[in-house]
Coordinates of C-alpha atoms and ligand atoms in Angstrom, one line a residue:
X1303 CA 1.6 -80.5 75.0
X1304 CA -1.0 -77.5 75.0
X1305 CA -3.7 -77.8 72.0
X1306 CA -2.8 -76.2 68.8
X1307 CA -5.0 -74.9 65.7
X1308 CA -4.0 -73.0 62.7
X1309 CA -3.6 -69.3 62.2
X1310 CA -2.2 -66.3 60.2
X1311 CA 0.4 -64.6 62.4
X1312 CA 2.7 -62.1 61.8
X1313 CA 6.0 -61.9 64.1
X1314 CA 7.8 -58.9 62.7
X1315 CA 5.5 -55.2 61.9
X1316 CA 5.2 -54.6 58.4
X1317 CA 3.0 -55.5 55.4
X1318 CA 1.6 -58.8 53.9
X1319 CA 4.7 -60.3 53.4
X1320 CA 5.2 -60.6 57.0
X1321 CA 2.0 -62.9 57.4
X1322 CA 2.3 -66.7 57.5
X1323 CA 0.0 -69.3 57.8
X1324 CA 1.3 -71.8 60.6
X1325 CA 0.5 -73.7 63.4
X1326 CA 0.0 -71.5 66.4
X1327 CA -1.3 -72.4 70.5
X1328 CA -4.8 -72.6 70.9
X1329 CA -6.0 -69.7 73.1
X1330 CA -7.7 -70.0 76.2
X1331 CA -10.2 -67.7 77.2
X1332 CA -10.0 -65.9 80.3
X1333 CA -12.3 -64.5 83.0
X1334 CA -15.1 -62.7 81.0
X1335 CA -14.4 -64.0 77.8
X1336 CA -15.5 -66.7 75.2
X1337 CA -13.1 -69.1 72.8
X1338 CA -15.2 -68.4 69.7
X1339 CA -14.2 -71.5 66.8
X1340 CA -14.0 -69.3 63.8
X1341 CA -15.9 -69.9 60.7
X1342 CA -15.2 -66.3 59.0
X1343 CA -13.2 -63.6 59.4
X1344 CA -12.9 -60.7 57.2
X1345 CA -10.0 -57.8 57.3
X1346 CA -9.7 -54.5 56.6
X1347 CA -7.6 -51.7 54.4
X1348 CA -5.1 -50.3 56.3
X1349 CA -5.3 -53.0 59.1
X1350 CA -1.3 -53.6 59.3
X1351 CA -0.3 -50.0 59.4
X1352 CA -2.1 -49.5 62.7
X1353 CA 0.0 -49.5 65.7
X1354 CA -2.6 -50.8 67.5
X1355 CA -2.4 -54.5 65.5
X1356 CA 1.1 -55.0 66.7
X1357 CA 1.4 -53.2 69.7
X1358 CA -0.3 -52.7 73.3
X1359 CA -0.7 -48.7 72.0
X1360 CA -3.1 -47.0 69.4
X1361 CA -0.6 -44.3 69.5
X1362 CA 3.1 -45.5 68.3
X1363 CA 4.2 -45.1 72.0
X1364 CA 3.7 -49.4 72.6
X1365 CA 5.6 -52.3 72.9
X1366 CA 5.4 -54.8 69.9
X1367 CA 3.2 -57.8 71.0
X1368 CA 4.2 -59.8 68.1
X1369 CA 3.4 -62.8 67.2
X1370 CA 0.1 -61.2 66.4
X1371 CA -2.9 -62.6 65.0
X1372 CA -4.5 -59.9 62.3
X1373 CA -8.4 -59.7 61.6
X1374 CA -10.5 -58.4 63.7
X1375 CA -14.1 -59.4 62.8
X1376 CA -15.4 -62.7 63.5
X1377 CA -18.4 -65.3 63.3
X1378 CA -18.5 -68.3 64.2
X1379 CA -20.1 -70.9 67.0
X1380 CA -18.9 -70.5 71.1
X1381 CA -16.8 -73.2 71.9
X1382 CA -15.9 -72.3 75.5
X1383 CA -16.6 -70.0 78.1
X1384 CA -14.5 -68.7 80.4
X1385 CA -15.1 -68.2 83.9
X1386 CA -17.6 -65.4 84.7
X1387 CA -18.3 -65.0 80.5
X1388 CA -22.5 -64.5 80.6
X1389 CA -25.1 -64.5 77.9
X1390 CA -23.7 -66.9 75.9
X1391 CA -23.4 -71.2 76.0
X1392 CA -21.5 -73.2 73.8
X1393 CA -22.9 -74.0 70.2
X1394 CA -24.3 -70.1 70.1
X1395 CA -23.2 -68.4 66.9
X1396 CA -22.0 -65.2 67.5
X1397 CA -20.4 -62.6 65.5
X1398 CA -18.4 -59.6 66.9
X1399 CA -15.6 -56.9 66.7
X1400 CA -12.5 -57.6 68.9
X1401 CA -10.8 -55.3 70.5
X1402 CA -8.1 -54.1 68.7
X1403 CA -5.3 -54.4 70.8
X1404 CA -6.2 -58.4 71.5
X1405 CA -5.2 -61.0 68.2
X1406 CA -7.7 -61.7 65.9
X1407 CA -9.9 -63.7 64.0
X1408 CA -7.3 -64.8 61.2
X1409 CA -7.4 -68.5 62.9
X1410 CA -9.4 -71.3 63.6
X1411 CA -9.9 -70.3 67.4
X1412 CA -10.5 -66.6 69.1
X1413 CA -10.8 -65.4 72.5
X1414 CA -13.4 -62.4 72.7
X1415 CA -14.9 -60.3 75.7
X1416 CA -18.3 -61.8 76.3
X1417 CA -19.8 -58.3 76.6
X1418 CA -18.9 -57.0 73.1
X1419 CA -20.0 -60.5 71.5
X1420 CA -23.8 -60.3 69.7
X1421 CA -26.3 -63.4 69.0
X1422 CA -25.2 -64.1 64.7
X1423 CA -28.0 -62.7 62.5
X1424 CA -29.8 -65.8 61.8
X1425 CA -30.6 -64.9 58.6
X1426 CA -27.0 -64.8 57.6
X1427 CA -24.4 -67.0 57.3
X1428 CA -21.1 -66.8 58.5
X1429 CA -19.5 -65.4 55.9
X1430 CA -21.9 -62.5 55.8
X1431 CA -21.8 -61.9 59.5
X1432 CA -18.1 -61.6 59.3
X1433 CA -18.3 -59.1 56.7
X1434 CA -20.9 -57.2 59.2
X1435 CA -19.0 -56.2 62.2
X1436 CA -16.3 -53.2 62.0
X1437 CA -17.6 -51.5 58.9
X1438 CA -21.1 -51.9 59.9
X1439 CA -20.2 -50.7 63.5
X1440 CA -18.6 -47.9 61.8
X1441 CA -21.0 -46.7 60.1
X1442 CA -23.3 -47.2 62.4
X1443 CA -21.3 -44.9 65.4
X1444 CA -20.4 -42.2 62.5
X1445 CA -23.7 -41.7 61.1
X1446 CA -26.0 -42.1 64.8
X1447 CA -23.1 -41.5 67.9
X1448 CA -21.0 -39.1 66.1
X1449 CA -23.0 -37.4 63.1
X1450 CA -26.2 -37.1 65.1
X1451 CA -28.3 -38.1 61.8
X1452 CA -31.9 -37.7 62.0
X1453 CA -34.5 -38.7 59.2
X1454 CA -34.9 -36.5 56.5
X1455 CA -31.3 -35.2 56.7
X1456 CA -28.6 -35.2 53.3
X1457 CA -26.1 -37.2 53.7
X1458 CA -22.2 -37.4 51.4
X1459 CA -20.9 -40.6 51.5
X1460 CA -17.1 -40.4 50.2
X1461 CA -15.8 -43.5 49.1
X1462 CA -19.9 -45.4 48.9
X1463 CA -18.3 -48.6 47.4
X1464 CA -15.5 -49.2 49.5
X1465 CA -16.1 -52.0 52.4
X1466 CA -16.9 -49.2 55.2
X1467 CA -18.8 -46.7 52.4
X1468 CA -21.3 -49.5 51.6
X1469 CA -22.2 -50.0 54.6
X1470 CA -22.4 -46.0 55.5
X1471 CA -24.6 -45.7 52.1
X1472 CA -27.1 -48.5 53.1
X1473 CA -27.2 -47.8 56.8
X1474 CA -28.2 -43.7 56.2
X1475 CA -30.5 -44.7 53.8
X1476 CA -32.3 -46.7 56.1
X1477 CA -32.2 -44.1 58.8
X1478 CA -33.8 -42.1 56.3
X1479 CA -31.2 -39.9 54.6
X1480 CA -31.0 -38.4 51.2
X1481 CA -28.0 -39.9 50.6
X1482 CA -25.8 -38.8 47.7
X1483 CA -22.3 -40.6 47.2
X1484 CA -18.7 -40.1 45.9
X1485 CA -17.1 -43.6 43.8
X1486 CA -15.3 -44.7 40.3
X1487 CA -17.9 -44.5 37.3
X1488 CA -18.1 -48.2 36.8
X1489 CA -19.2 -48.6 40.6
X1490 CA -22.6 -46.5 40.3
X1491 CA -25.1 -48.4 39.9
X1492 CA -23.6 -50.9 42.6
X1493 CA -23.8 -47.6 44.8
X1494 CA -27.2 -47.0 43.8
X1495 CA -28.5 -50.3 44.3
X1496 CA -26.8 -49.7 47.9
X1497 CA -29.4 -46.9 48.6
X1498 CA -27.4 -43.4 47.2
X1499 CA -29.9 -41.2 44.9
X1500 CA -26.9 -39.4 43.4
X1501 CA -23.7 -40.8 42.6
X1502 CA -20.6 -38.5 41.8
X1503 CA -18.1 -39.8 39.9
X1504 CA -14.6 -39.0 41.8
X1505 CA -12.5 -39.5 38.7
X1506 CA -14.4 -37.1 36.3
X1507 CA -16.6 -35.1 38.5
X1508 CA -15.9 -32.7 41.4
X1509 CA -18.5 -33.3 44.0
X1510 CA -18.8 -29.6 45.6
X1511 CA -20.3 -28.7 42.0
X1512 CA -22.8 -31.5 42.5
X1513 CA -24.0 -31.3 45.9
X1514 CA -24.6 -28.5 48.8
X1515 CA -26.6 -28.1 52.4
X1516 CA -25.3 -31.2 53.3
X1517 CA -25.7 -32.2 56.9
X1518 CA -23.3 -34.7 57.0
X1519 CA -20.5 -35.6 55.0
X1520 CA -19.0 -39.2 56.4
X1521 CA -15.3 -39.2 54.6
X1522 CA -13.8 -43.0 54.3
X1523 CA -11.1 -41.5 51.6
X1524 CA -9.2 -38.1 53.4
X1525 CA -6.7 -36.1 51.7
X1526 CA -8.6 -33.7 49.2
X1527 CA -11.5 -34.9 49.2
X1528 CA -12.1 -34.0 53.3
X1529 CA -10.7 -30.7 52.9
X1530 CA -12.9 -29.7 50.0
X1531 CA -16.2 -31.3 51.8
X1532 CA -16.5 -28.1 54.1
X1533 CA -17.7 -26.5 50.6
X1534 CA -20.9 -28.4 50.9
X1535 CA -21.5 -28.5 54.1
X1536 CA -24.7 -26.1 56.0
X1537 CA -23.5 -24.4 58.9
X1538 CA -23.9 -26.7 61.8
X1539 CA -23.5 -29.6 59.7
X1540 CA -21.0 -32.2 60.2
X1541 CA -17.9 -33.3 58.5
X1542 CA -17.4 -36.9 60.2
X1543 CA -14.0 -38.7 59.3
X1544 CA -12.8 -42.1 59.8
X1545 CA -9.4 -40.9 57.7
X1546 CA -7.7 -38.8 59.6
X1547 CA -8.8 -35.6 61.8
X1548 CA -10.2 -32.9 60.2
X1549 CA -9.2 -29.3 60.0
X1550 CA -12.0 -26.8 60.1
X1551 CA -11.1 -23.8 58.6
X1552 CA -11.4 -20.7 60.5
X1553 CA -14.3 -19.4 59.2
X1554 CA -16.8 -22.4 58.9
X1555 CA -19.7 -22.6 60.9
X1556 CA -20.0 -27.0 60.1
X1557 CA -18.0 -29.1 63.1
X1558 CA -15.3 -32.0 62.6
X1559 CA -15.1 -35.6 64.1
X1560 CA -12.2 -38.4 64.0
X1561 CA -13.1 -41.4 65.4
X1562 CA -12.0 -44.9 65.6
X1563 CA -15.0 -47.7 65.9
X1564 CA -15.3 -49.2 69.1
X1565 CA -16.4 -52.9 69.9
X1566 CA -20.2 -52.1 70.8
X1567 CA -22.8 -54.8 71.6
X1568 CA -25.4 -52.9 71.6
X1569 CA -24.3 -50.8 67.8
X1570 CA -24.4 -55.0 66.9
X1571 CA -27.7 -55.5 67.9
X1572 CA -29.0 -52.5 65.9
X1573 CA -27.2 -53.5 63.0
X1574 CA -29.3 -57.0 63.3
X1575 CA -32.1 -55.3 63.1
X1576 CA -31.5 -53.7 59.9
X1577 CA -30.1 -56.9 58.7
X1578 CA -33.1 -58.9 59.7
X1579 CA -35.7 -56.1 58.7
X1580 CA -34.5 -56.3 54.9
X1581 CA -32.1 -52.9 54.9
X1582 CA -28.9 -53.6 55.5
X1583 CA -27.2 -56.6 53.3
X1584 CA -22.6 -56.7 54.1
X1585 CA -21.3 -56.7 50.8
X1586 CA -18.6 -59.1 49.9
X1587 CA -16.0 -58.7 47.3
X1588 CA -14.9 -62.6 47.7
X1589 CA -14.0 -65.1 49.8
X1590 CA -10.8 -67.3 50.3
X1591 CA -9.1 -69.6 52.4
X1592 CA -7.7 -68.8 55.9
X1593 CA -4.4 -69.8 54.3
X1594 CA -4.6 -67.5 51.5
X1595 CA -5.0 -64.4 54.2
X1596 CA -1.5 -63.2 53.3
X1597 CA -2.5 -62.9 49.3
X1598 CA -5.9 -61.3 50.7
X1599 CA -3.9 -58.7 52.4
X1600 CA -1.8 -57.9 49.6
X1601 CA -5.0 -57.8 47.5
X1602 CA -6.6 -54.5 49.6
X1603 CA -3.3 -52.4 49.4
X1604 CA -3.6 -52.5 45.1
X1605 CA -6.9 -53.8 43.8
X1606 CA -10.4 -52.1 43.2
X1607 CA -13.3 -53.8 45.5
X1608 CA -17.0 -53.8 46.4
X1609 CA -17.2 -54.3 49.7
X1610 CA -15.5 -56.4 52.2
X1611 CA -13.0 -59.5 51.6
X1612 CA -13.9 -62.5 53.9
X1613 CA -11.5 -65.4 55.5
X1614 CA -13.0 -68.6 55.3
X1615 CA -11.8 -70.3 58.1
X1616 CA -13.8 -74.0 58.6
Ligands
NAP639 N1 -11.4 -44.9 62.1 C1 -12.0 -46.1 62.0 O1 -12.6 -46.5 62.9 C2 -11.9 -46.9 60.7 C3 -12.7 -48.0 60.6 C4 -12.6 -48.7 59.3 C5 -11.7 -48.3 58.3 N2 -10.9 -47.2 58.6 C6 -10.1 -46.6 57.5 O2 -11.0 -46.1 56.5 C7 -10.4 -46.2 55.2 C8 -11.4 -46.9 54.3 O3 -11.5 -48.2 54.6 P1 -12.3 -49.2 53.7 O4 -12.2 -50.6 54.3 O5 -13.7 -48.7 53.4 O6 -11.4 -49.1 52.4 P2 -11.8 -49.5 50.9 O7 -12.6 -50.8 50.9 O8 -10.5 -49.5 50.1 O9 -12.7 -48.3 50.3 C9 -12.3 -47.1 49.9 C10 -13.2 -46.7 48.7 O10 -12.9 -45.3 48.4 C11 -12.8 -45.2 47.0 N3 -12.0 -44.0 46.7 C12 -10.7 -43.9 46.5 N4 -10.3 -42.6 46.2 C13 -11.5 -41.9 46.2 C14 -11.9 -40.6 46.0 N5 -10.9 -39.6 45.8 N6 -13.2 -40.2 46.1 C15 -14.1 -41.1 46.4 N7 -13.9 -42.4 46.6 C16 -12.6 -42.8 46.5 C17 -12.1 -46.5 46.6 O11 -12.4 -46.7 45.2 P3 -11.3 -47.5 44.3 O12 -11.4 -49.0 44.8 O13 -11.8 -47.3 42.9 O14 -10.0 -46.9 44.6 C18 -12.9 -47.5 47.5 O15 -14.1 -47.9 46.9 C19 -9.1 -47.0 55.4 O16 -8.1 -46.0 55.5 C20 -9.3 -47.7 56.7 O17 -8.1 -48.0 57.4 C21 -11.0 -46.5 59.7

């Protein structure tokens, strides 16, 4: 009989309620990759609408893959490697994003590309790490790959509490942005401690009154408040969503950007930095047990957070 572990899977699309804690097969890593034993996993909003969690597709065109596996950041300790997998030997704790058209971390074992996979930031522990990967790595390619932020710049964060904002807010403040932010009143001073200098609150306030000449508005929320950012925005500035893609009117002289985060050693390895020089800190909300991912799931579709819900696997 082929080893088994235990893991959250889901074998029909839809919501929560299609997640169940089981037993599953144990994967086995293949030519480039390593069999990562989890330790933490943490998930995202939105995670199970995205074609690309149940499907071979990003773009609704796929064929389910189900059972899947949801979760798709990770630390733990390499416990195999398969063949031609470099960089790494067994025992190493790593932490990483996985690709998201593979299964995820929601179980005790993972199989990983070796070449997206980053050395754990020692100074964290796993929990922390696993908060670290896809919103940090997010922030990281919106602000620096996408946005083009340079020191000194202005920076709107919308949504600076969420589990992607707090990590925009802390890593443009470390880049050495003015960084003013967009959350709920009784979140401010948890977005000032993050790093924001000005905090607007959404449900009282309207931001374009507050701010202007930004360079860079990074929108985790869409809807109104993307189309009312090009208000504030210089002309060459840049309106960079993770939401949906933006519409620039006709006349602004500011320039859009979707994107979705990509698995990126290299982003990981800056973010370590930060994390090891004292400016970046992953915020968890909680933790709970691998079994309880279903609940946890349920939990980021209705209640209010700050920062990141983590799976603690072993
Ligand atoms: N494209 C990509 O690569 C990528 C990567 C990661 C995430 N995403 C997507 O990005 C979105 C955000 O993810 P997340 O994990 O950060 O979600 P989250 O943790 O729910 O954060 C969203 C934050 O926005 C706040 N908010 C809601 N309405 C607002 C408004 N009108 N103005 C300002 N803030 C508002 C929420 O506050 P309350 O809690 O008070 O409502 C919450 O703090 C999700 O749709 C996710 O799927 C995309």
């Amino acid at each position: 009989m082929s080893a088994i572990m235990r893991a959250v899977r889901g074998h029909r699309r839809g919501g929560p309620e299609q997640l169940r804690y089981e037993v599953a097969p144990k994967p086995d890593p293949g030519s480039g990759e390593v069999l990562v034993a989890v330790r933490a996993a943490s998930i995202t909003a939105g995670e199970l609408g995205w074609d690309a969690t149940w499907t071979d597709r990003f773009d609704g065109t796929g064929t389910p893959r189900v059972p899947i596996v949801p979760s798709k950041e990770v630390s733990g300790v390499v416990a195999e490697l398969g063949q031609e997998a470099e960089g790494f030997a067994v025992g190493d704790a790593v932490y990483g994003l996985i690709p998201f058209l593979r299964d995820g971390a929601a179980a005790e074992y993972t199989t990983i590309p070796a070449e997206v996979l980053a050395a754990k930031p020692p100074s964290l522990n796993h929990q922390q790490a696993a908060a670290l990967p896809l919103a940090g790595l997010t922030a990281w390619q919106g602000l620096v790959g996408h946005g083009g932020l340079t020191r000194g710049q202005r920076v709107l964060v919308h949504g600076g509490a969420g589990g992607v904002g707090s990590f925009v807010v802390q890593v443009a403040a470390a880049l050495g942005a003015t960084v003013a932010a967009t959350a709920a009143g009784a979140d401010e001073e948890f977005v000032r401690g993050l790093g924001a200098s000005q905090v607007i609150d959404f449900t009282t306030r309207r931001f374009e009154d507050e701010v202007k000449d930004v360079d860079l508005v990074f929108d985790t929320v869409g809807g109104d408040s993307q189309s009312r950012s090009w208000q504030v925005l210089r002309p060459g500035g840049a309106l960079v969503s993770i939401v949906a893609p933006p519409v620039v009117p006709e006349r602004s002289a500011a320039r859009a950007v979707f994107f979705v985060v990509e698995p990126d050693r290299a982003g990981l390895e800056e973010l370590t930095a930060l994390v090891e020089s004292g400016r970046l800190t992953p915020r968890i909300d909680r933790t709970v047990p691998l079994a309880e991912a279903p609940l946890a799931y349920a939990a980021l579709e209705r209640e209010h957070r700050r920062g990141k819900i983590v799976l603690q696997v072993s």
